[in-house]
mmCIF file of C-alpha atoms in Angstrom:
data_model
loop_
_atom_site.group_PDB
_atom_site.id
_atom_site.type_symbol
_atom_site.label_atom_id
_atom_site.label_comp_id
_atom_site.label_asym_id
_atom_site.label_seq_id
_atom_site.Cartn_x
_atom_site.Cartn_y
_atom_site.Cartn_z
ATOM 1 C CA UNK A 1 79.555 84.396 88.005
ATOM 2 C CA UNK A 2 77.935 87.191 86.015
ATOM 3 C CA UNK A 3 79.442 90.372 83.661
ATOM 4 C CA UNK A 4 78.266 92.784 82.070
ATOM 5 C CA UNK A 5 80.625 93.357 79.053
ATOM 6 C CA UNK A 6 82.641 97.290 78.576
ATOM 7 C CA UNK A 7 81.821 96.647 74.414
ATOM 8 C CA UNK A 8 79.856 94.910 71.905
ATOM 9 C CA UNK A 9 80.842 91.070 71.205
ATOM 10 C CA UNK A 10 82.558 92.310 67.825
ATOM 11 C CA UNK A 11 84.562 94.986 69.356
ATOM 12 C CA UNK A 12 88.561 94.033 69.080
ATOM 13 C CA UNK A 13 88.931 95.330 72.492
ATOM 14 C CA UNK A 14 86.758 92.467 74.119
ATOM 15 C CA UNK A 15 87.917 90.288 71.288
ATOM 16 C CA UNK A 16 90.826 88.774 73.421
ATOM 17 C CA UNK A 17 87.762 87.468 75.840
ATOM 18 C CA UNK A 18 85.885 85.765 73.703
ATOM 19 C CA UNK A 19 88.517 84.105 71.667
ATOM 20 C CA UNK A 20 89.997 82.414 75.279
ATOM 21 C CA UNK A 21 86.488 81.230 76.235
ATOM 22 C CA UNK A 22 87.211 77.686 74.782
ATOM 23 C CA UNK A 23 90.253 77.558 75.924
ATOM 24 C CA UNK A 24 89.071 78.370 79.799
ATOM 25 C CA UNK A 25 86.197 76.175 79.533
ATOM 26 C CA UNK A 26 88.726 73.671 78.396
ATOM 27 C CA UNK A 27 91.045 73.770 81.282
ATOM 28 C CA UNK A 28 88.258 73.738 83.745
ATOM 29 C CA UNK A 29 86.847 70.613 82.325
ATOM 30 C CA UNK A 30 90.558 69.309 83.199
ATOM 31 C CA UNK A 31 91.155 70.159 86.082
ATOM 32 C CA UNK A 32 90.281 67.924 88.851
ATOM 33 C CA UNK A 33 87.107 68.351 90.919
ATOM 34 C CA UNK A 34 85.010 69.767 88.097
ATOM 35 C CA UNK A 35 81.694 68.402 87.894
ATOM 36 C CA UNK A 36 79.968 70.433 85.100
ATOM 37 C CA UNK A 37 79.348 73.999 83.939
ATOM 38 C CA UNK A 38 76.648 75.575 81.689
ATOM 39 C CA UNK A 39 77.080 74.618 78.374
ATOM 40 C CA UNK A 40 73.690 74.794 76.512
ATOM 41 C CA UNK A 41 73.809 78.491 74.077
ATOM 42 C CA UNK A 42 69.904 78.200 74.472
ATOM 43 C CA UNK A 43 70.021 78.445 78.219
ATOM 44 C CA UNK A 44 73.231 81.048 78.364
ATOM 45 C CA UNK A 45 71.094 82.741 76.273
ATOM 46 C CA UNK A 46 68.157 83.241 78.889
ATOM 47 C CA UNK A 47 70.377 84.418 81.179
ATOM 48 C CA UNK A 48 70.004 87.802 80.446
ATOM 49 C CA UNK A 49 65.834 88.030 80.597
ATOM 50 C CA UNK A 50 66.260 86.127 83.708
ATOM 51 C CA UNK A 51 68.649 89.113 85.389
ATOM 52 C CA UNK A 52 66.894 91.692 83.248
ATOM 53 C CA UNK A 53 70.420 92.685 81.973
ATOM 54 C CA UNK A 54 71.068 92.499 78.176
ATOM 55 C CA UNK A 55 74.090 91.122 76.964
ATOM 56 C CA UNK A 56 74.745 89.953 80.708
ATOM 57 C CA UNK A 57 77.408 86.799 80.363
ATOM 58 C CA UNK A 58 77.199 83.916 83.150
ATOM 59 C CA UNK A 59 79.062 81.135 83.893
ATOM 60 C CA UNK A 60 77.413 78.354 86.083
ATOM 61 C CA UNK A 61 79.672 75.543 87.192
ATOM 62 C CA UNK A 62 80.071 72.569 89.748
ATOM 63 C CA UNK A 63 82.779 71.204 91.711
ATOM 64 C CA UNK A 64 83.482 68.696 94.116
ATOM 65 C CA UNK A 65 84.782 71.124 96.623
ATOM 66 C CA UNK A 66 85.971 75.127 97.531
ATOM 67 C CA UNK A 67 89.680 73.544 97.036
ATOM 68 C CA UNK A 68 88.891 72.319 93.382
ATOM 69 C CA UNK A 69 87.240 75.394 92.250
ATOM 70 C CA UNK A 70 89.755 77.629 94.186
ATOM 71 C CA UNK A 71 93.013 75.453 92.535
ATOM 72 C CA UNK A 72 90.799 76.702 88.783
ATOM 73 C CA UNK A 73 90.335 80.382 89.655
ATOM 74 C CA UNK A 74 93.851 80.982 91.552
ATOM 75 C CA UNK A 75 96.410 79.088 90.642
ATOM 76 C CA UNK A 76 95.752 77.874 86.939
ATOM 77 C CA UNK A 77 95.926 79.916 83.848
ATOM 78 C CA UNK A 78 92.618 81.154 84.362
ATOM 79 C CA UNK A 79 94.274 83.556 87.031
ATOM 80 C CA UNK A 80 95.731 85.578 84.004
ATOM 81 C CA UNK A 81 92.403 85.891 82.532
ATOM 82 C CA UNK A 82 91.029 86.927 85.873
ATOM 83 C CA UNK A 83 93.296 90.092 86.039
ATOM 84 C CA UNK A 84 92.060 91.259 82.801
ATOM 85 C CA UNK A 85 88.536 91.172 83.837
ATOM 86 C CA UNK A 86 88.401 95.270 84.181
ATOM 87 C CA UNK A 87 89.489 95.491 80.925
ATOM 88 C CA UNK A 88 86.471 94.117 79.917
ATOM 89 C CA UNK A 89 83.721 94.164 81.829
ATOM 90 C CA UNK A 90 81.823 96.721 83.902
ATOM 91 C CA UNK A 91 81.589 96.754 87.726
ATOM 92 C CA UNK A 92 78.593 95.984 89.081
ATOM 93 C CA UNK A 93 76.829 97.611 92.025
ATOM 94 C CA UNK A 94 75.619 94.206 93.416
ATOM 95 C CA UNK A 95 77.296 90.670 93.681
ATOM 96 C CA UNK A 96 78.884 89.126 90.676
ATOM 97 C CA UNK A 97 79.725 85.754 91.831
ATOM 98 C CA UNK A 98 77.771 83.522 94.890
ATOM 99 C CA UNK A 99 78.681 80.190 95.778
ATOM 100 C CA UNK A 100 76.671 77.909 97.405
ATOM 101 C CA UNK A 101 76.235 74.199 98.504
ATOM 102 C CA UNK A 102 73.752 71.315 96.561
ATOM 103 C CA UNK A 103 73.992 68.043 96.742
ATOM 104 C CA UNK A 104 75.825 65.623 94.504
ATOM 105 C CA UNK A 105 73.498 64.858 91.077
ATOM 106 C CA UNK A 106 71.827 68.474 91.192
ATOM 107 C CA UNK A 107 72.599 71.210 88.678
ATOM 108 C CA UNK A 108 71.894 74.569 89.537
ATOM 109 C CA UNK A 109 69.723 76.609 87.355
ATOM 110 C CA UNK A 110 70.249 80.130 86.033
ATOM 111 C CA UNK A 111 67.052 81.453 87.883
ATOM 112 C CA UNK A 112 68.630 79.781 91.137
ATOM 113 C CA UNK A 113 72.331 81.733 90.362
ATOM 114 C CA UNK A 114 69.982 84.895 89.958
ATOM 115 C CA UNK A 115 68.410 84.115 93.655
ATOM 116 C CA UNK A 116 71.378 83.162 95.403
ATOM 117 C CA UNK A 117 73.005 86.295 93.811
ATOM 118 C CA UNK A 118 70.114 88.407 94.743
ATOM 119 C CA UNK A 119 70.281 87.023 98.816
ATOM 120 C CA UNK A 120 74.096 87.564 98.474
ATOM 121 C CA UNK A 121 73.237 91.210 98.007
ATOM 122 C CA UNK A 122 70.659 92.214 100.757
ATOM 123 C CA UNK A 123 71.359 90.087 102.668
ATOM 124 C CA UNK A 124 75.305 89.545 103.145
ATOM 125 C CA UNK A 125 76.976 85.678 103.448
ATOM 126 C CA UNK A 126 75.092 83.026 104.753
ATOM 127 C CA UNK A 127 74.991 79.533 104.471
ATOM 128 C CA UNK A 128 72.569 80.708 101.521
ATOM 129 C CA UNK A 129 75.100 82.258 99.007
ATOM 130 C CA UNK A 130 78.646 83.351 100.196
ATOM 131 C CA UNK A 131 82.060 84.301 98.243
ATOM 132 C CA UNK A 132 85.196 82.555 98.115
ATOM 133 C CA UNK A 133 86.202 84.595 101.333
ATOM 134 C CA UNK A 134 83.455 83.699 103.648
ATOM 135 C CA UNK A 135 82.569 80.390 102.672
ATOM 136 C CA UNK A 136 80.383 78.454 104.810
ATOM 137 C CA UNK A 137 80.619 75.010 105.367
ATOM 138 C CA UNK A 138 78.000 72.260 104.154
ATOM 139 C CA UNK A 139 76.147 70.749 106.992
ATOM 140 C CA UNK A 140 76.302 67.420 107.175
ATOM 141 C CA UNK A 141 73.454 65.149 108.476
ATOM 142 C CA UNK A 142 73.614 61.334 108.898
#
């Protein structure tokens, strides 16, 4: 997931944003099916040189499964958060948000979000990147 934020980082009307980050990261790291996220202010950091987009914020997580991450975005607290997201960020012309399917031990990288957003864009939902909506399921091979 990647925005681009309506105001500086000191601004009081982003201010509610940033002061509920902890609190979101928080209750993802609770809730069941959460594997990891990006936590590393070195690598959040590259984010924006690797989209090209200063002051660009990303989040970069893993779950177990669509039903994990979907019980987190829809029907926690972070839905409230969600609602407000106009209030503070821009929209964005392109995809803001691609999911996709790795296998268990691997952590996505930000240059990999960037070219699974990228595909999302041009090239619609695929097995490659798709949204919540159009999810494709994980092959499985034996």
């Amino acid at each position: 997931n990647v925005a681009t934020p309506r105001y500086p980082s000191d601004d009081p009307r982003i201010k509610p944003f940033f002061d509920g980050v902890p609190a979101i990261n928080a209750l993802a790291e609770r809730t069941p099916g959460f594997v990891w996220r990006l936590s590393d202010p070195d690598e959040e950091a590259k984010a924006a040189d690797v989209f090209g987009e200063p002051g660009l914020i990303i989040a970069l997580s893993v779950w177990q499964d669509m039903a994990s991450l979907r019980e987190f975005v829809y029907r926690s607290d972070h839905l409230s958060y969600l609602r407000q997201r106009t209030q503070w960020f821009q929209p964005r012309m392109r995809a803001n948000k691609a999911l996709w399917w790795i296998d268990a031990g691997v952590r996505p990288s930000i240059l990999e979000a960037r070219h699974r957003l990228d595909y999302l864009t041009q090239h619609g939902a695929s097995d490659i990147a798709f949204g919540f909506n159009d999810a494709f399921q994980k092959e499985v091979t034996t």
